Short mmCIF file of C-alpha atoms and ligand atoms in Angstrom, two decimals:
data_model
loop_
_atom_site.label_atom_id
_atom_site.label_comp_id
_atom_site.label_asym_id
_atom_site.label_seq_id
_atom_site.Cartn_x
_atom_site.Cartn_y
_atom_site.Cartn_z
CA MET B 1 -18.16 -6.76 -17.79
CA ASP B 2 -19.62 -7.78 -14.41
CA ASN B 3 -20.22 -5.28 -11.61
CA PHE B 4 -19.80 -6.03 -7.91
CA GLU B 5 -21.10 -3.65 -5.22
CA ALA B 6 -20.42 -3.36 -1.49
CA ASP B 7 -20.26 -0.91 1.37
CA ILE B 8 -16.57 -1.65 1.90
CA LEU B 9 -14.38 -2.54 -1.05
CA ILE B 10 -11.07 -4.08 0.02
CA LEU B 11 -8.23 -4.56 -2.45
CA GLY B 12 -6.13 -7.55 -1.38
CA TYR B 13 -7.11 -10.58 0.69
CA GLY B 14 -3.91 -10.99 2.69
CA PRO B 15 -3.82 -10.48 6.49
CA ALA B 16 -4.53 -6.72 6.26
CA GLY B 17 -7.45 -7.09 3.86
CA VAL B 18 -9.03 -10.03 5.69
CA SER B 19 -8.62 -8.39 9.10
CA ALA B 20 -10.34 -5.24 7.75
CA ALA B 21 -13.10 -7.43 6.30
CA LEU B 22 -13.80 -9.12 9.65
CA TYR B 23 -14.44 -5.76 11.32
CA GLY B 24 -16.63 -4.55 8.46
CA LEU B 25 -18.67 -7.74 8.44
CA ARG B 26 -19.20 -7.72 12.20
CA ALA B 27 -20.44 -4.13 11.89
CA GLY B 28 -23.19 -5.49 9.63
CA LEU B 29 -21.78 -4.06 6.40
CA ASP B 30 -21.41 -5.61 2.94
CA VAL B 31 -17.76 -6.38 2.32
CA LEU B 32 -16.12 -7.23 -0.99
CA LEU B 33 -12.53 -8.50 -1.12
CA VAL B 34 -10.68 -8.53 -4.45
CA GLY B 35 -7.24 -10.13 -4.68
CA LYS B 36 -5.07 -11.49 -7.43
CA ASP B 37 -3.13 -14.12 -5.46
CA GLY B 38 -1.85 -15.09 -2.03
CA GLY B 39 0.55 -12.12 -1.80
CA ALA B 40 3.53 -12.14 0.57
CA LEU B 41 1.82 -14.41 3.10
CA SER B 42 1.59 -17.33 0.68
CA LYS B 43 5.40 -17.20 0.27
CA ALA B 44 6.12 -17.58 4.00
CA HIS B 45 7.43 -21.05 4.80
CA ALA B 46 6.27 -21.03 8.44
CA ILE B 47 4.56 -18.41 10.59
CA GLN B 48 5.49 -18.89 14.23
CA ASN B 49 5.41 -15.35 15.61
CA TYR B 50 1.69 -14.61 15.33
CA TYR B 51 -0.55 -14.70 18.39
CA GLY B 52 -2.61 -17.79 19.17
CA LEU B 53 -1.07 -20.41 16.91
CA GLU B 54 -0.83 -23.82 18.58
CA LYS B 55 1.86 -24.80 16.08
CA PRO B 56 3.52 -22.94 13.19
CA LEU B 57 1.37 -22.70 10.07
CA THR B 58 2.63 -22.23 6.55
CA GLY B 59 1.73 -18.86 5.09
CA GLU B 60 -0.61 -20.59 2.65
CA GLU B 61 -2.45 -22.35 5.51
CA LEU B 62 -2.88 -19.10 7.43
CA LEU B 63 -4.11 -17.38 4.25
CA GLN B 64 -6.78 -20.05 3.71
CA VAL B 65 -7.89 -19.92 7.37
CA GLY B 66 -8.28 -16.13 7.07
CA LYS B 67 -10.22 -16.30 3.81
CA LYS B 68 -12.56 -18.97 5.23
CA GLN B 69 -13.15 -16.87 8.35
CA ALA B 70 -14.19 -13.89 6.15
CA LEU B 71 -16.34 -16.09 3.88
CA ASP B 72 -18.10 -17.66 6.88
CA LEU B 73 -19.04 -14.17 8.11
CA GLY B 74 -20.50 -13.32 4.69
CA ALA B 75 -17.73 -11.63 2.68
CA GLN B 76 -17.74 -11.75 -1.11
CA ILE B 77 -14.27 -12.78 -2.30
CA VAL B 78 -13.29 -12.37 -5.94
CA ASP B 79 -10.04 -13.33 -7.70
CA ASP B 80 -9.00 -10.58 -10.07
CA GLU B 81 -6.14 -8.18 -10.74
CA VAL B 82 -7.10 -4.55 -10.20
CA MET B 83 -5.63 -2.04 -12.68
CA ASP B 84 -7.37 1.19 -11.91
CA LEU B 85 -9.12 3.02 -9.09
CA MET B 86 -11.27 6.13 -9.25
CA PHE B 87 -13.78 8.03 -7.15
CA ASP B 88 -16.85 8.84 -9.25
CA GLY B 89 -18.27 11.43 -6.87
CA SER B 90 -20.30 8.98 -4.80
CA GLN B 91 -18.30 5.75 -4.66
CA PHE B 92 -14.95 4.13 -5.39
CA VAL B 93 -14.71 2.11 -8.59
CA ALA B 94 -11.87 -0.36 -9.11
CA LYS B 95 -11.41 -1.83 -12.55
CA GLY B 96 -10.14 -5.38 -12.78
CA LEU B 97 -9.38 -7.66 -15.68
CA THR B 98 -12.80 -9.29 -15.54
CA ALA B 99 -15.13 -6.95 -13.63
CA SER B 100 -15.66 -3.56 -11.97
CA TYR B 101 -15.81 -3.31 -8.19
CA HIS B 102 -17.73 -0.57 -6.36
CA GLY B 103 -17.54 0.46 -2.73
CA LYS B 104 -18.75 3.41 -0.68
CA VAL B 105 -15.33 3.30 0.95
CA CYS B 106 -12.19 1.50 -0.15
CA ILE B 107 -9.32 -0.04 1.81
CA MET B 108 -6.15 -0.75 -0.16
CA ALA B 109 -4.35 -3.77 1.30
CA THR B 110 -2.26 -4.74 -1.70
CA GLY B 111 0.95 -5.66 0.11
CA ALA B 112 4.50 -4.32 -0.22
CA ALA B 113 5.18 -2.22 -3.27
CA ARG B 114 7.53 -3.64 -5.86
CA LYS B 115 10.97 -2.05 -6.18
CA LYS B 116 10.07 1.46 -7.24
CA HIS B 117 13.12 2.58 -9.18
CA PRO B 118 14.49 -0.49 -10.94
CA LEU B 119 16.93 1.34 -13.21
CA PRO B 120 19.77 3.78 -12.51
CA GLY B 121 18.67 7.40 -12.97
CA MET B 122 14.97 6.63 -12.56
CA ALA B 123 14.43 8.22 -9.14
CA GLU B 124 15.87 11.59 -10.26
CA MET B 125 13.75 11.62 -13.41
CA GLU B 126 10.41 10.88 -11.76
CA GLY B 127 8.14 13.76 -12.74
CA HIS B 128 10.69 14.82 -15.37
CA GLY B 129 9.73 12.44 -18.15
CA VAL B 130 9.27 9.35 -15.98
CA SER B 131 5.68 8.66 -14.87
CA TYR B 132 3.86 5.97 -12.91
CA CYS B 133 0.33 6.85 -14.04
CA ALA B 134 -0.93 6.95 -17.62
CA VAL B 135 -4.32 8.42 -16.79
CA CYS B 136 -2.64 11.24 -14.82
CA ASP B 137 0.11 12.17 -17.29
CA SER B 138 -0.76 10.97 -20.81
CA PHE B 139 -2.10 14.46 -21.64
CA PHE B 140 1.47 15.82 -21.53
CA TYR B 141 2.53 13.41 -24.28
CA LYS B 142 -0.08 14.22 -26.93
CA GLY B 143 1.20 12.99 -30.28
CA LYS B 144 4.57 12.05 -28.77
CA ASN B 145 6.69 8.93 -28.78
CA VAL B 146 6.60 7.17 -25.40
CA ALA B 147 7.90 3.94 -23.89
CA VAL B 148 6.18 1.71 -21.33
CA LEU B 149 8.31 -0.40 -19.00
CA GLY B 150 6.59 -3.69 -18.17
CA ASN B 151 5.33 -6.87 -19.78
CA GLY B 152 1.97 -7.93 -18.29
CA GLU B 153 -1.69 -6.99 -18.01
CA TYR B 154 -0.99 -3.83 -16.04
CA ALA B 155 1.47 -2.62 -18.70
CA LEU B 156 -1.19 -3.36 -21.32
CA HIS B 157 -3.76 -1.36 -19.36
CA GLU B 158 -1.40 1.63 -19.13
CA THR B 159 -0.44 1.33 -22.82
CA GLU B 160 -4.09 1.30 -23.91
CA GLU B 161 -4.69 4.44 -21.87
CA LEU B 162 -1.69 6.12 -23.53
CA LEU B 163 -2.61 5.07 -27.08
CA GLN B 164 -5.67 7.32 -26.91
CA VAL B 165 -3.36 10.34 -26.75
CA VAL B 166 0.24 9.61 -27.73
CA GLY B 167 1.66 9.28 -31.23
CA SER B 168 3.39 5.95 -30.67
CA ALA B 169 4.15 3.55 -27.84
CA THR B 170 6.98 1.05 -27.43
CA LEU B 171 6.88 -1.66 -24.78
CA LEU B 172 10.25 -2.16 -23.06
CA THR B 173 10.23 -5.58 -21.40
CA ASN B 174 13.85 -5.42 -20.16
CA GLY B 175 14.46 -9.05 -21.09
CA ALA B 176 11.12 -10.43 -19.87
CA GLU B 177 8.62 -12.32 -22.03
CA VAL B 178 5.37 -10.55 -22.83
CA SER B 179 2.46 -12.03 -20.87
CA ALA B 180 -0.48 -10.04 -22.29
CA LYS B 181 -1.87 -9.46 -25.79
CA PHE B 182 -0.67 -6.02 -26.92
CA PRO B 183 -2.17 -4.25 -29.96
CA ASP B 184 -0.14 -4.67 -33.17
CA LYS B 185 0.71 -0.97 -33.28
CA VAL B 186 2.76 -1.28 -30.09
CA ARG B 187 6.39 -2.05 -30.87
CA ILE B 188 7.81 -4.63 -28.47
CA GLU B 189 11.46 -4.26 -27.50
CA LYS B 190 12.80 -7.13 -25.40
CA ARG B 191 16.44 -6.08 -25.09
CA HIS B 192 17.84 -5.69 -21.57
CA LEU B 193 18.17 -2.12 -20.36
CA GLN B 194 21.32 -0.60 -18.94
CA GLY B 195 19.76 2.64 -17.68
CA LEU B 196 18.09 5.90 -18.57
CA VAL B 197 19.59 8.68 -20.66
CA GLY B 198 19.19 12.36 -19.79
CA GLU B 199 20.57 15.05 -17.50
CA GLY B 200 17.87 15.68 -14.88
CA ALA B 201 15.09 15.01 -17.41
CA PHE B 202 14.40 11.77 -19.26
CA GLN B 203 15.51 11.65 -22.90
CA GLY B 204 15.66 7.94 -23.65
CA VAL B 205 17.08 4.60 -22.66
CA GLN B 206 20.37 2.81 -23.07
CA TYR B 207 20.26 -0.90 -23.85
CA GLU B 208 22.78 -3.37 -22.43
CA ASP B 209 24.44 -3.60 -25.86
CA GLY B 210 25.35 0.10 -25.52
CA THR B 211 22.91 1.48 -28.08
CA GLU B 212 20.60 4.30 -27.08
CA GLU B 213 17.05 5.15 -28.16
CA ASN B 214 15.22 8.42 -27.63
CA PHE B 215 11.71 8.64 -26.21
CA ASP B 216 9.68 11.65 -25.05
CA GLY B 217 8.48 9.90 -21.91
CA LEU B 218 8.68 6.65 -19.96
CA PHE B 219 5.71 5.10 -18.14
CA VAL B 220 6.60 2.50 -15.53
CA ALA B 221 4.05 -0.34 -15.28
CA LEU B 222 5.99 -3.28 -13.88
CA GLY B 223 4.14 -6.20 -12.29
CA SER B 224 0.68 -5.21 -11.12
CA ALA B 225 -0.72 -1.93 -9.79
CA ASN B 226 0.25 -1.34 -6.17
CA ALA B 227 -1.43 0.89 -3.59
CA THR B 228 0.61 3.93 -4.59
CA ASP B 229 -0.30 3.49 -8.27
CA LEU B 230 -3.98 3.09 -7.40
CA ALA B 231 -3.99 6.02 -4.98
CA LEU B 232 -2.35 8.20 -7.61
CA LYS B 233 -5.00 7.30 -10.17
CA ALA B 234 -7.77 7.98 -7.65
CA GLY B 235 -6.26 11.38 -6.87
CA ALA B 236 -4.77 10.81 -3.38
CA ALA B 237 -1.44 12.39 -2.48
CA PHE B 238 1.84 10.62 -1.95
CA ASP B 239 5.22 11.88 -0.92
CA GLN B 240 8.57 10.42 -1.97
CA GLY B 241 6.88 7.27 -3.20
CA LYS B 242 4.90 6.75 0.02
CA LEU B 243 1.19 7.24 0.54
CA VAL B 244 0.26 10.21 2.66
CA LEU B 245 -1.89 8.77 5.49
CA ASP B 246 -3.46 10.28 8.60
CA GLY B 247 -3.70 8.64 12.03
CA ASP B 248 -6.71 6.60 10.82
CA LEU B 249 -4.71 5.28 7.84
CA GLN B 250 -6.91 7.42 5.58
CA THR B 251 -5.33 8.86 2.44
CA THR B 252 -5.88 12.48 1.46
CA LEU B 253 -9.01 11.29 -0.39
CA PRO B 254 -11.82 10.89 2.18
CA GLY B 255 -13.05 7.29 2.34
CA LEU B 256 -9.87 5.80 0.86
CA TYR B 257 -7.68 3.93 3.36
CA ALA B 258 -4.54 1.78 3.26
CA ALA B 259 -3.39 -1.02 5.56
CA GLY B 260 -0.64 -3.60 5.90
CA ASP B 261 2.64 -3.89 4.03
CA CYS B 262 1.53 -1.29 1.47
CA THR B 263 1.79 1.47 4.08
CA GLY B 264 5.54 0.94 4.14
CA GLY B 265 6.04 0.11 7.81
CA ILE B 266 7.19 -3.11 9.46
CA LEU B 267 6.41 -6.06 7.20
CA GLN B 268 4.80 -8.52 9.62
CA VAL B 269 1.48 -10.34 9.82
CA SER B 270 0.67 -8.87 13.24
CA ILE B 271 1.19 -5.31 12.00
CA ALA B 272 -0.88 -5.95 8.85
CA VAL B 273 -3.72 -7.42 10.92
CA GLY B 274 -3.61 -4.44 13.32
CA GLU B 275 -3.61 -1.92 10.49
CA GLY B 276 -6.48 -3.74 8.78
CA ALA B 277 -8.52 -3.38 11.98
CA ARG B 278 -7.59 0.31 12.36
CA ALA B 279 -8.49 1.18 8.78
CA ALA B 280 -11.76 -0.75 8.95
CA LEU B 281 -12.86 0.86 12.22
CA ALA B 282 -12.16 4.30 10.76
CA ALA B 283 -13.96 3.38 7.53
CA ILE B 284 -17.02 2.14 9.47
CA LYS B 285 -17.13 5.40 11.43
CA TYR B 286 -16.79 7.37 8.18
CA LEU B 287 -19.65 5.41 6.59
CA ARG B 288 -21.93 5.97 9.58
CA GLU B 289 -21.18 9.71 9.65
CA ASN B 290 -21.62 10.14 5.90
CA LYS B 291 -24.80 8.13 5.27
C1 FAD S 1 9.16 -15.36 2.55
C2 FAD S 1 8.40 -14.55 3.57
C3 FAD S 1 8.39 -14.95 4.89
C4 FAD S 1 7.68 -14.21 5.85
N1 FAD S 1 7.67 -14.63 7.14
C5 FAD S 1 6.95 -13.96 8.07
C6 FAD S 1 6.87 -14.41 9.43
O1 FAD S 1 7.47 -15.43 9.80
N2 FAD S 1 6.12 -13.68 10.30
C7 FAD S 1 5.43 -12.57 9.93
O2 FAD S 1 4.76 -11.98 10.78
N3 FAD S 1 5.50 -12.12 8.66
C8 FAD S 1 6.24 -12.77 7.72
N4 FAD S 1 6.28 -12.32 6.43
C9 FAD S 1 5.61 -11.04 6.09
C10 FAD S 1 4.09 -11.20 5.93
O3 FAD S 1 3.80 -12.22 5.01
C11 FAD S 1 3.50 -9.87 5.47
O4 FAD S 1 3.87 -8.84 6.38
C12 FAD S 1 1.96 -9.93 5.39
O5 FAD S 1 1.55 -10.98 4.53
C13 FAD S 1 1.42 -8.60 4.89
O6 FAD S 1 0.04 -8.70 4.72
P1 FAD S 1 -0.70 -7.75 3.66
O7 FAD S 1 -2.13 -8.14 3.74
O8 FAD S 1 -0.34 -6.34 3.91
O9 FAD S 1 -0.08 -8.10 2.24
P2 FAD S 1 0.01 -9.49 1.44
O10 FAD S 1 -0.01 -10.67 2.33
O11 FAD S 1 1.15 -9.33 0.52
O12 FAD S 1 -1.35 -9.51 0.58
C14 FAD S 1 -1.52 -8.59 -0.46
C15 FAD S 1 -2.80 -8.90 -1.20
O13 FAD S 1 -3.01 -7.88 -2.20
C16 FAD S 1 -3.29 -8.51 -3.45
N5 FAD S 1 -2.94 -7.60 -4.54
C17 FAD S 1 -1.78 -6.92 -4.77
N6 FAD S 1 -1.86 -6.16 -5.88
C18 FAD S 1 -3.12 -6.37 -6.37
C19 FAD S 1 -3.82 -5.89 -7.51
N7 FAD S 1 -3.28 -5.01 -8.36
N8 FAD S 1 -5.10 -6.33 -7.72
C20 FAD S 1 -5.67 -7.23 -6.88
N9 FAD S 1 -5.05 -7.71 -5.77
C21 FAD S 1 -3.80 -7.29 -5.53
C22 FAD S 1 -2.50 -9.79 -3.40
O14 FAD S 1 -3.00 -10.67 -4.38
C23 FAD S 1 -2.78 -10.23 -1.96
O15 FAD S 1 -4.06 -10.82 -1.89
C24 FAD S 1 6.98 -13.04 5.47
C25 FAD S 1 6.97 -12.64 4.12
C26 FAD S 1 7.68 -13.39 3.19
C27 FAD S 1 7.66 -12.94 1.74
#
C-alpha cells in the first residue's frame, strides 16, 4: 500500500477542504487533499450566491476551479475513500482503500453527515447495542453474534475489524445491493428492515415481512465514513452526534480540525470556505508552535 506524507492532511476536496489547502500552501506548508468524489458541491445545479462570480457556475465547474487553484499552488490531490483515522503519537494517519495518508495535523472537510439514525429506535439504542465504530466497540462483542448495517467498502472495513473479535457477522443491506467483496463467512441479508427490536437496549431487528432476528450488537456503516465516524476512531469527543469543536474548529484531539458542512452549521459554500480558512489558520499556528 502506498504512503503519502504532508504537513497538513485534508480529508475532502470540496470548498472547505480546498479553502483550507490554499491557506496552508500559502504558508509554505506541504498540503495533501484526499477526497472520494465531488461531494455536495458537484450536485449543485448553479451557484449564484458566492462572492465574485461574474455569472453563475455549476457546482461541478466551481469544484474544478477550486481544485485547479490548489494544484497550481502545489497541493497533492488524491482520489480515495478514507475509512479510518488515527493519531499514532506523532502524526495523523488516514487509511484509504488504496493508500495511507499521513499529516502532522489533519482537517476533516468531508461534507454533511449522512442521516444518522435511519431506522426507528436507533437513536435511543446508540451506546446500548448500537455502535458507529468497530475499532472502538468490537471488544465488547467478543465471540458474539453481530450485524453490520451497510453495503459498501466502509461496511466491509468495519466488518473486517469486527471479524477479528466477534463470533459471527451478518451484513444487513436493507434492500441495497452489495458493492464490495465480503468474506464468505459473512452472511448477507438483503431483506428490507422495518426497525430495531429491544426495550432501551438493542436485541435484534425486525424485517419488513414481520419476522425478527436476534443479534448481540448492531454496527452502523452506511455509505462512507463521515467526520464524526473518523473523529470517533481517532479518539475525539462528540456530543449528540455532533463533533465537539472549540473556537478554532479544533476537536478535543489537538491538531485535528473540522470545517464546512461536516461541522453541522449552515450548509453553504461561503460558510464552508470561511471555516476552511479558520481551521487552516489555526492548524498553521498549531504547527508553528509545536515544531
Ligand atoms: C443540490 C445542492 C444545491 C446547492 N446549492 C447551493 C447554492 O446555491 N449555494 C451555496 O452556497 N451552497 C449550495 N449548496 C451547498 C454546498 O454545496 C455545500 O455547503 C458545500 O459544498 C459544502 O462544502 P464542504 O467542502 O463542506 O463539503 P462537500 O462539498 O460536500 O465536499 C466534501 C468532500 O469530502 C469528501 N469525502 C466525504 N467522505 C469522504 C471519505 N470517507 N473519504 C474521502 N473523502 C470523503 C467528498 O468526496 C468531497 O470531496 C448546495 C448543495 C446541494 C446538494
